[in-house]
Amino acid sequence: MPYIAPELRTALDPHIDALAAALTAAAGDIEGDAAFAGLLNYACTRLALGTLPDRRYWAIATTSGVFANIADEFYRRYATPYEDEQIAKNGDVY
């Protein structure tokens, strides 16, 4: 999880909230339940490209690692509880 100082969160959160709202609104204009996925991918890619310090191996490897960590942490913190709820609701497969 990205544990950053509270004052940094305070500075960044309004911008992140505005971007999330814009992506949600744009997704509403596109047909399909997963319309947000392409928009989220685009926004994250642009954000990464806009913050990369240099086009060098170490920066690319670090950024790729951040995206991998984001995916792992998102699944652990957000998806796993959902999976547990569905197991309790519907029964386990195994």
Coordinates of N, CA, C and O in Angstrom, one line a residue:
M1 N 0.8 -1.2 0.0 CA 0.0 0.0 0.0 C 0.9 1.2 0.0 O 1.9 1.2 0.7
P2 N 0.5 2.2 -0.7 CA 1.3 3.5 -0.8 C 1.1 4.3 0.5 O 0.3 5.2 0.5
Y3 N 1.9 4.1 1.5 CA 1.9 4.8 2.7 C 2.7 6.1 2.5 O 3.9 6.1 2.6
I4 N 2.0 7.2 2.4 CA 2.6 8.5 2.2 C 2.1 9.4 3.3 O 1.1 9.2 3.9
A5 N 2.9 10.5 3.5 CA 2.5 11.4 4.6 C 1.1 12.0 4.4 O 0.8 12.3 3.2
P6 N 0.4 12.3 5.4 CA -0.9 12.8 5.3 C -1.0 14.1 4.5 O -1.9 14.3 3.8
E7 N 0.0 15.0 4.7 CA 0.0 16.2 4.0 C 0.1 16.0 2.5 O -0.4 16.8 1.7
L8 N 0.8 15.0 2.0 CA 0.9 14.7 0.6 C -0.4 14.2 0.1 O -0.9 14.5 -1.0
R9 N -1.1 13.4 0.9 CA -2.4 12.9 0.5 C -3.4 14.0 0.4 O -4.2 14.1 -0.6
T10 N -3.4 15.0 1.3 CA -4.2 16.2 1.2 C -4.0 17.0 0.0 O -4.9 17.5 -0.6
A11 N -2.7 17.1 -0.4 CA -2.4 17.8 -1.7 C -2.8 17.1 -2.9 O -3.3 17.7 -3.9
L12 N -2.7 15.7 -2.9 CA -3.0 15.0 -4.1 C -4.4 14.5 -4.3 O -4.9 14.4 -5.4
D13 N -5.1 14.2 -3.2 CA -6.4 13.6 -3.2 C -7.5 14.4 -4.1 O -8.2 13.8 -4.8
P14 N -7.5 15.8 -4.0 CA -8.5 16.5 -4.8 C -8.3 16.2 -6.3 O -9.2 16.1 -7.1
H15 N -7.0 16.2 -6.7 CA -6.7 15.9 -8.1 C -7.1 14.5 -8.5 O -7.6 14.3 -9.6
I16 N -6.8 13.6 -7.7 CA -7.1 12.2 -7.9 C -8.6 12.0 -8.0 O -9.1 11.3 -8.9
D17 N -9.3 12.6 -7.0 CA -10.8 12.5 -7.0 C -11.4 13.1 -8.3 O -12.3 12.6 -8.9
A18 N -10.8 14.2 -8.8 CA -11.3 14.9 -10.0 C -11.0 14.0 -11.2 O -11.9 13.8 -12.1
L19 N -9.9 13.3 -11.3 CA -9.6 12.4 -12.4 C -10.5 11.2 -12.3 O -11.0 10.8 -13.3
A20 N -10.7 10.7 -11.1 CA -11.6 9.5 -11.0 C -13.0 9.9 -11.4 O -13.7 9.1 -12.1
A21 N -13.5 11.1 -11.1 CA -14.8 11.5 -11.5 C -14.9 11.7 -13.0 O -15.9 11.3 -13.7
A22 N -13.8 12.2 -13.6 CA -13.8 12.4 -15.1 C -13.8 11.1 -15.8 O -14.5 10.9 -16.8
L23 N -13.0 10.1 -15.3 CA -13.0 8.8 -15.9 C -14.4 8.1 -15.7 O -14.8 7.4 -16.7
T24 N -15.0 8.2 -14.6 CA -16.3 7.6 -14.4 C -17.3 8.2 -15.3 O -18.1 7.5 -15.9
A25 N -17.3 9.5 -15.5 CA -18.2 10.2 -16.4 C -18.0 9.8 -17.9 O -18.9 9.5 -18.6
A26 N -16.7 9.7 -18.2 CA -16.4 9.3 -19.6 C -16.8 7.8 -19.8 O -17.3 7.5 -20.9
A27 N -16.6 7.0 -18.8 CA -17.0 5.6 -19.0 C -18.5 5.4 -19.2 O -19.0 4.5 -19.9
G28 N -19.3 6.4 -18.6 CA -20.7 6.4 -18.8 C -21.2 6.6 -20.2 O -22.3 6.3 -20.6
D29 N -20.3 7.3 -20.9 CA -20.6 7.6 -22.3 C -20.2 6.5 -23.3 O -20.4 6.6 -24.5
I30 N -19.6 5.4 -22.8 CA -19.1 4.3 -23.6 C -19.9 3.0 -23.3 O -20.2 2.8 -22.1
E31 N -20.3 2.3 -24.3 CA -21.1 1.1 -24.0 C -20.3 0.0 -23.5 O -19.1 -0.2 -23.9
G32 N -20.8 -0.7 -22.5 CA -20.1 -1.9 -22.0 C -19.8 -1.7 -20.5 O -19.4 -0.6 -20.1
D33 N -19.9 -2.8 -19.7 CA -19.6 -2.7 -18.3 C -18.2 -2.4 -18.0 O -17.9 -1.8 -17.0
A34 N -17.3 -2.8 -18.8 CA -15.8 -2.7 -18.6 C -15.3 -1.4 -19.3 O -14.0 -1.4 -19.5
A35 N -16.1 -0.5 -19.7 CA -15.6 0.7 -20.4 C -14.6 1.4 -19.6 O -13.6 2.0 -20.2
F36 N -14.7 1.4 -18.3 CA -13.7 2.1 -17.5 C -12.3 1.6 -17.6 O -11.3 2.3 -17.4
A37 N -12.1 0.3 -18.0 CA -10.8 -0.3 -18.0 C -9.9 0.4 -19.0 O -8.7 0.6 -18.6
G38 N -10.3 0.6 -20.2 CA -9.4 1.3 -21.1 C -9.1 2.7 -20.7 O -7.9 3.2 -20.8
L39 N -10.1 3.4 -20.1 CA -9.8 4.8 -19.6 C -8.9 4.8 -18.4 O -8.0 5.6 -18.3
L40 N -9.0 3.8 -17.5 CA -8.1 3.7 -16.4 C -6.7 3.4 -16.9 O -5.7 4.0 -16.4
N41 N -6.6 2.5 -17.8 CA -5.3 2.1 -18.4 C -4.6 3.3 -19.0 O -3.4 3.6 -18.8
Y42 N -5.4 4.1 -19.8 CA -4.9 5.3 -20.5 C -4.4 6.3 -19.4 O -3.3 6.8 -19.5
A43 N -5.2 6.5 -18.4 CA -4.8 7.5 -17.4 C -3.6 7.1 -16.6 O -2.7 7.9 -16.4
C44 N -3.5 5.8 -16.2 CA -2.3 5.4 -15.5 C -1.1 5.4 -16.4 O 0.0 5.8 -15.9
T45 N -1.2 5.0 -17.6 CA -0.1 5.1 -18.5 C 0.4 6.5 -18.7 O 1.6 6.8 -18.6
R46 N -0.5 7.4 -19.0 CA -0.1 8.8 -19.1 C 0.5 9.4 -17.9 O 1.5 10.1 -17.9
L47 N 0.0 9.0 -16.7 CA 0.5 9.4 -15.4 C 1.9 8.9 -15.3 O 2.8 9.7 -14.9
A48 N 2.1 7.7 -15.6 CA 3.5 7.1 -15.4 C 4.4 7.8 -16.4 O 5.6 8.1 -16.0
L49 N 4.0 7.9 -17.6 CA 4.9 8.6 -18.6 C 5.2 10.0 -18.2 O 6.3 10.5 -18.4
G50 N 4.2 10.7 -17.6 CA 4.4 12.1 -17.2 C 5.3 12.2 -15.9 O 5.8 13.3 -15.7
T51 N 5.5 11.2 -15.2 CA 6.3 11.3 -14.0 C 7.6 10.5 -14.0 O 8.4 10.6 -13.1
L52 N 7.8 9.7 -15.1 CA 9.1 9.0 -15.2 C 10.3 10.1 -15.2 O 10.2 11.0 -16.0
P53 N 11.2 9.9 -14.4 CA 12.3 10.8 -14.3 C 13.3 10.8 -15.5 O 13.9 11.8 -15.9
D54 N 13.3 9.6 -16.2 CA 14.3 9.5 -17.3 C 13.9 8.2 -18.0 O 13.3 7.3 -17.4
R55 N 14.2 8.1 -19.3 CA 13.9 6.9 -20.1 C 15.2 6.0 -20.0 O 15.9 5.9 -21.0
R56 N 15.4 5.4 -18.9 CA 16.5 4.6 -18.6 C 16.0 3.3 -18.0 O 14.9 3.2 -17.5
Y57 N 16.8 2.2 -18.1 CA 16.3 0.9 -17.6 C 15.8 1.0 -16.1 O 14.8 0.5 -15.8
W58 N 16.6 1.7 -15.3 CA 16.2 1.7 -13.8 C 14.9 2.3 -13.6 O 14.1 1.9 -12.8
A59 N 14.6 3.4 -14.4 CA 13.3 4.1 -14.2 C 12.1 3.2 -14.8 O 11.0 3.2 -14.2
I60 N 12.4 2.5 -15.9 CA 11.4 1.7 -16.5 C 11.1 0.5 -15.6 O 10.0 0.1 -15.3
A61 N 12.2 -0.1 -15.0 CA 12.1 -1.3 -14.1 C 11.4 -0.9 -12.8 O 10.5 -1.6 -12.3
T62 N 11.7 0.3 -12.3 CA 11.0 0.8 -11.1 C 9.5 1.0 -11.3 O 8.7 0.6 -10.5
T63 N 9.2 1.6 -12.4 CA 7.8 1.9 -12.8 C 7.0 0.6 -13.0 O 5.9 0.5 -12.5
S64 N 7.6 -0.3 -13.7 CA 7.0 -1.6 -13.9 C 6.8 -2.3 -12.6 O 5.7 -2.9 -12.4
G65 N 7.7 -2.2 -11.7 CA 7.6 -2.8 -10.4 C 6.5 -2.1 -9.6 O 5.7 -2.8 -8.9
V66 N 6.3 -0.8 -9.7 CA 5.2 -0.1 -9.0 C 3.9 -0.6 -9.5 O 3.0 -0.9 -8.7
F67 N 3.8 -0.8 -10.8 CA 2.5 -1.3 -11.4 C 2.2 -2.7 -10.9 O 1.1 -3.1 -10.6
A68 N 3.2 -3.5 -10.8 CA 3.1 -4.9 -10.3 C 2.6 -4.9 -8.9 O 1.7 -5.6 -8.5
N69 N 3.3 -4.0 -8.1 CA 2.9 -3.9 -6.7 C 1.5 -3.4 -6.5 O 0.7 -3.8 -5.6
I70 N 1.1 -2.4 -7.4 CA -0.3 -1.9 -7.3 C -1.3 -3.1 -7.6 O -2.3 -3.2 -6.8
A71 N -1.0 -3.9 -8.6 CA -1.9 -5.0 -8.9 C -2.0 -6.0 -7.7 O -3.1 -6.4 -7.3
D72 N -0.8 -6.3 -7.2 CA -0.8 -7.3 -6.1 C -1.6 -6.7 -4.8 O -2.4 -7.4 -4.2
E73 N -1.3 -5.5 -4.5 CA -1.9 -4.9 -3.3 C -3.4 -4.7 -3.5 O -4.2 -4.9 -2.6
F74 N -3.8 -4.3 -4.7 CA -5.2 -4.1 -5.0 C -5.9 -5.4 -4.8 O -7.0 -5.5 -4.2
Y75 N -5.4 -6.5 -5.3 CA -6.0 -7.8 -5.2 C -6.1 -8.2 -3.8 O -7.1 -8.7 -3.3
R76 N -5.0 -8.0 -3.0 CA -4.9 -8.5 -1.6 C -5.9 -7.7 -0.8 O -6.6 -8.3 0.0
R77 N -6.0 -6.4 -1.0 CA -6.8 -5.5 -0.1 C -8.3 -5.4 -0.6 O -9.1 -5.2 0.3
Y78 N -8.5 -5.5 -1.9 CA -9.9 -5.2 -2.4 C -10.6 -6.4 -2.9 O -11.7 -6.7 -2.6
A79 N -9.8 -7.2 -3.7 CA -10.5 -8.4 -4.3 C -10.6 -9.6 -3.4 O -11.6 -10.3 -3.4
T80 N -9.6 -9.8 -2.6 CA -9.6 -11.0 -1.7 C -10.8 -11.0 -0.7 O -11.5 -12.0 -0.6
P81 N -11.1 -9.8 -0.1 CA -12.3 -9.8 0.7 C -13.6 -10.1 -0.1 O -14.5 -10.8 0.4
Y82 N -13.7 -9.6 -1.3 CA -14.8 -9.9 -2.2 C -14.9 -11.4 -2.4 O -16.0 -12.0 -2.4
E83 N -13.7 -12.0 -2.8 CA -13.7 -13.5 -3.0 C -14.2 -14.2 -1.8 O -15.0 -15.2 -1.9
D84 N -13.7 -13.8 -0.6 CA -14.2 -14.4 0.7 C -15.7 -14.3 0.9 O -16.3 -15.3 1.3
E85 N -16.2 -13.1 0.6 CA -17.7 -12.9 0.7 C -18.4 -13.9 -0.2 O -19.5 -14.4 0.1
Q86 N -17.9 -14.0 -1.5 CA -18.6 -14.9 -2.4 C -18.5 -16.4 -2.0 O -19.4 -17.2 -2.2
I87 N -17.4 -16.8 -1.4 CA -17.2 -18.1 -0.9 C -18.3 -18.4 0.2 O -18.9 -19.4 0.2
A88 N -18.4 -17.4 1.1 CA -19.4 -17.6 2.2 C -20.8 -17.6 1.6 O -21.6 -18.3 2.1
K89 N -21.0 -16.8 0.6 CA -22.4 -16.7 0.0 C -22.7 -18.0 -0.8 O -23.9 -18.5 -0.7
N90 N -21.8 -18.4 -1.6 CA -22.1 -19.5 -2.6 C -21.4 -20.8 -2.4 O -21.7 -21.8 -3.1
G91 N -20.5 -20.9 -1.4 CA -19.8 -22.1 -1.1 C -18.5 -22.1 -1.9 O -18.4 -21.5 -3.0
D92 N -17.6 -22.9 -1.3 CA -16.2 -23.0 -1.9 C -16.3 -24.0 -3.1 O -17.1 -24.9 -3.1
V93 N -15.4 -23.8 -4.0 CA -15.3 -24.7 -5.1 C -14.4 -26.0 -4.8 O -14.7 -27.1 -5.2
Y94 N -13.4 -25.8 -3.9 CA -12.5 -26.8 -3.6 C -13.0 -27.7 -2.5 O -13.5 -27.4 -1.5

